[in-house]
Amino acid sequence: MARPKSATHELQREAILDVAAQCFAQRSYIAASMNDIAAACGTSKARLYHYYRSKEAILFDLLDRYTQHLLVIIGQTEASAQRKNLDDRAALHELIRNFLDQYESSATRHVALLGDTKFLGDVQRELILDRQRDVVSAMTRFLKRAYPQRITAANQTAVTMMLFGMINWTFTWMRPDGPMSYRAFSEEVIAMLERGLA
């Protein structure tokens, strides 16, 4: 009979994922070892193996949870927009704010999503890539509703990726103690969508 998991098992796994994401961001996924992750967690490698059988298993759980969470943010934003009776532009603006709020607290997980998905096995990689496509499709949907005269079949991919280009790489240059907060930056992104630089 299998031993039941402790009440703190999920909390421990989340803590391991946070530390692993930091290790991957600082050293790279390739360079970071299970020993490095265990040491950063303040535990033994044997204890780490109690939670994850391999570094790839850690990476997959990290990306699996993170991409699911991004999809939850989209669903919550849609529900909130309906509840608040927001127009389509306000709903898009809310989604941008919500994404950047998330990016502020999960920069290392976002680094892993953008740079380390390629290290997963075929089946797991395709699942994560499918979720990323779902996120992109949702953003396209929000954009098309917000700017129906501007977004066409010919330019929708370019405009969607332009928006992601503005927000997805904040971890490379934004700092918590920098001159601009993530919330202030979200307002700049919204202003750029609404008015350009004119």
Coordinates of C-alpha atoms in Angstrom, one line a residue:
M1 CA 0.0 0.0 0.0
A2 CA 1.3 3.4 -1.0
R3 CA 2.2 5.8 1.8
P4 CA -0.1 8.8 1.8
K5 CA 1.5 12.2 1.0
S6 CA 2.0 14.6 3.8
A7 CA -0.1 17.7 4.1
T8 CA 2.9 19.9 3.2
H9 CA 3.9 17.8 0.1
E10 CA 2.4 20.3 -2.4
L11 CA 3.9 23.3 -0.5
Q12 CA 7.3 21.6 -0.6
R13 CA 7.0 21.0 -4.3
E14 CA 6.1 24.7 -4.9
A15 CA 9.1 25.7 -2.9
I16 CA 11.4 23.4 -4.9
L17 CA 9.9 24.8 -8.2
D18 CA 10.7 28.4 -7.0
V19 CA 14.3 27.5 -6.2
A20 CA 14.7 25.4 -9.3
A21 CA 13.4 28.3 -11.5
Q22 CA 16.0 30.6 -9.8
C23 CA 18.8 28.1 -10.5
F24 CA 17.7 27.7 -14.1
A25 CA 17.6 31.5 -14.6
Q26 CA 21.0 32.1 -12.9
R27 CA 23.0 29.1 -14.2
S28 CA 20.9 27.9 -17.2
Y29 CA 18.8 24.8 -17.3
I30 CA 21.7 22.8 -18.9
A31 CA 24.3 23.9 -16.3
A32 CA 22.1 23.6 -13.2
S33 CA 22.2 20.1 -11.6
M34 CA 20.0 18.2 -9.2
N35 CA 22.9 18.8 -6.7
D36 CA 22.7 22.5 -7.3
I37 CA 18.9 22.6 -6.8
A38 CA 19.1 20.4 -3.6
A39 CA 21.9 22.7 -2.2
A40 CA 19.8 25.8 -3.0
C41 CA 16.8 24.2 -1.3
G42 CA 18.9 23.4 1.8
T43 CA 18.2 19.7 1.5
S44 CA 19.9 16.6 0.2
K45 CA 19.8 15.2 -3.3
A46 CA 18.1 12.1 -1.9
R47 CA 15.4 14.2 -0.4
L48 CA 14.9 16.2 -3.6
Y49 CA 14.4 12.8 -5.4
H50 CA 11.5 12.1 -3.0
Y51 CA 9.7 15.0 -4.8
Y52 CA 11.0 14.8 -8.3
R53 CA 12.7 11.9 -10.2
S54 CA 14.7 14.1 -12.5
K55 CA 15.6 17.7 -13.5
E56 CA 13.4 17.3 -16.5
A57 CA 10.5 16.4 -14.2
I58 CA 11.1 19.6 -12.3
L59 CA 11.2 21.6 -15.5
F60 CA 8.0 20.1 -16.8
D61 CA 6.1 20.6 -13.5
L62 CA 7.3 24.2 -13.4
L63 CA 6.1 24.9 -16.9
D64 CA 2.9 22.9 -16.6
R65 CA 1.8 24.8 -13.5
Y66 CA 2.9 28.2 -14.9
T67 CA 1.2 27.8 -18.3
Q68 CA -2.0 26.6 -16.6
H69 CA -1.8 29.6 -14.4
L70 CA -1.5 32.0 -17.4
L71 CA -4.7 30.4 -18.8
V72 CA -6.4 30.8 -15.5
I73 CA -5.5 34.5 -15.6
I74 CA -7.1 34.8 -19.0
G75 CA -10.3 33.1 -17.8
Q76 CA -10.5 35.2 -14.7
T77 CA -10.0 38.4 -16.7
E78 CA -12.8 37.4 -19.1
A79 CA -15.1 36.7 -16.1
S80 CA -14.1 39.9 -14.3
A81 CA -14.7 42.0 -17.5
Q82 CA -18.2 40.5 -17.8
R83 CA -19.0 41.0 -14.1
K84 CA -17.7 44.6 -14.2
N85 CA -19.4 45.2 -17.6
L86 CA -16.1 46.4 -19.2
D87 CA -16.0 47.3 -22.8
D88 CA -13.7 45.3 -25.1
R89 CA -10.8 47.8 -24.8
A90 CA -11.0 48.0 -21.1
A91 CA -11.0 44.1 -20.9
L92 CA -7.8 44.0 -23.0
H93 CA -6.2 46.6 -20.8
E94 CA -7.2 44.6 -17.7
L95 CA -5.6 41.5 -19.3
I96 CA -2.3 43.4 -19.9
R97 CA -2.3 44.6 -16.3
N98 CA -3.0 41.1 -15.0
F99 CA -0.2 39.5 -17.1
L100 CA 2.3 42.1 -16.0
D101 CA 1.3 41.7 -12.4
Q102 CA 2.0 38.0 -12.8
Y103 CA 5.3 38.5 -14.6
E104 CA 6.5 40.7 -11.8
S105 CA 6.2 37.9 -9.3
S106 CA 7.2 35.0 -11.6
A107 CA 10.2 36.4 -13.6
T108 CA 12.3 33.2 -13.2
R109 CA 9.4 31.0 -14.2
H110 CA 8.8 33.1 -17.3
V111 CA 12.5 32.8 -18.2
A112 CA 12.1 29.1 -18.1
L113 CA 9.0 29.2 -20.2
L114 CA 10.7 31.3 -22.9
G115 CA 14.0 29.6 -22.9
D116 CA 13.9 26.0 -21.5
T117 CA 10.7 24.4 -23.1
K118 CA 13.0 23.0 -25.8
F119 CA 14.7 20.7 -23.2
L120 CA 11.5 18.7 -22.5
G121 CA 10.7 15.4 -24.1
D122 CA 8.5 15.5 -27.3
V123 CA 5.1 14.9 -25.6
Q124 CA 5.7 17.2 -22.7
R125 CA 7.1 19.9 -24.9
E126 CA 4.1 19.8 -27.3
L127 CA 1.7 20.1 -24.3
I128 CA 3.5 23.3 -23.1
L129 CA 3.7 24.7 -26.6
D130 CA 0.0 24.0 -27.1
R131 CA -0.7 26.0 -23.9
Q132 CA 1.5 28.8 -25.2
R133 CA -0.5 28.8 -28.5
D134 CA -3.7 29.0 -26.4
V135 CA -2.3 32.1 -24.6
V136 CA -1.4 33.7 -27.9
S137 CA -4.9 32.9 -29.4
A138 CA -6.6 34.4 -26.4
M139 CA -4.5 37.6 -26.7
T140 CA -5.4 37.8 -30.4
R141 CA -9.1 37.4 -29.5
F142 CA -8.9 40.2 -26.9
L143 CA -7.1 42.4 -29.5
K144 CA -9.6 41.7 -32.3
R145 CA -12.5 42.6 -30.0
A146 CA -10.8 45.7 -28.7
Y147 CA -9.7 47.1 -32.1
P148 CA -12.0 45.4 -34.7
Q149 CA -11.2 48.1 -37.4
R150 CA -7.4 47.8 -36.9
I151 CA -6.9 44.0 -36.4
T152 CA -7.3 42.0 -39.6
A153 CA -6.6 38.4 -40.7
A154 CA -3.5 39.8 -42.4
N155 CA -2.0 41.5 -39.4
Q156 CA -3.4 39.8 -36.3
T157 CA -0.4 37.6 -35.7
A158 CA 2.1 40.5 -36.2
V159 CA 0.1 42.8 -33.8
T160 CA -0.3 40.0 -31.2
M161 CA 3.4 39.2 -31.2
M162 CA 4.2 42.9 -31.1
L163 CA 2.2 43.2 -27.9
F164 CA 3.9 40.1 -26.4
G165 CA 7.2 41.5 -27.5
M166 CA 6.5 44.6 -25.4
I167 CA 5.6 42.6 -22.3
N168 CA 7.2 39.2 -22.4
W169 CA 10.8 40.3 -22.0
T170 CA 10.5 42.6 -19.0
F171 CA 12.5 40.2 -16.9
T172 CA 15.6 41.2 -18.9
W173 CA 15.5 44.9 -18.0
M174 CA 12.9 45.7 -15.4
R175 CA 14.0 45.8 -11.8
P176 CA 11.8 45.9 -8.7
D177 CA 13.8 48.9 -7.4
G178 CA 14.0 50.5 -10.8
P179 CA 12.5 53.9 -11.9
M180 CA 9.3 52.3 -13.2
S181 CA 7.0 49.7 -11.6
Y182 CA 5.4 46.9 -13.5
R183 CA 2.0 48.6 -13.0
A184 CA 3.3 51.8 -14.4
F185 CA 4.8 49.9 -17.3
S186 CA 1.4 48.3 -18.0
E187 CA -0.1 51.7 -18.4
E188 CA 2.7 52.7 -20.8
V189 CA 1.9 49.6 -22.9
I190 CA -1.8 50.4 -22.9
A191 CA -1.1 54.0 -23.9
M192 CA 1.1 52.8 -26.7
L193 CA -1.8 50.6 -28.0
E194 CA -4.3 53.4 -27.7
R195 CA -2.3 56.3 -29.0
G196 CA 1.1 55.2 -30.3
L197 CA 3.9 57.6 -29.7
A198 CA 2.2 60.5 -31.3

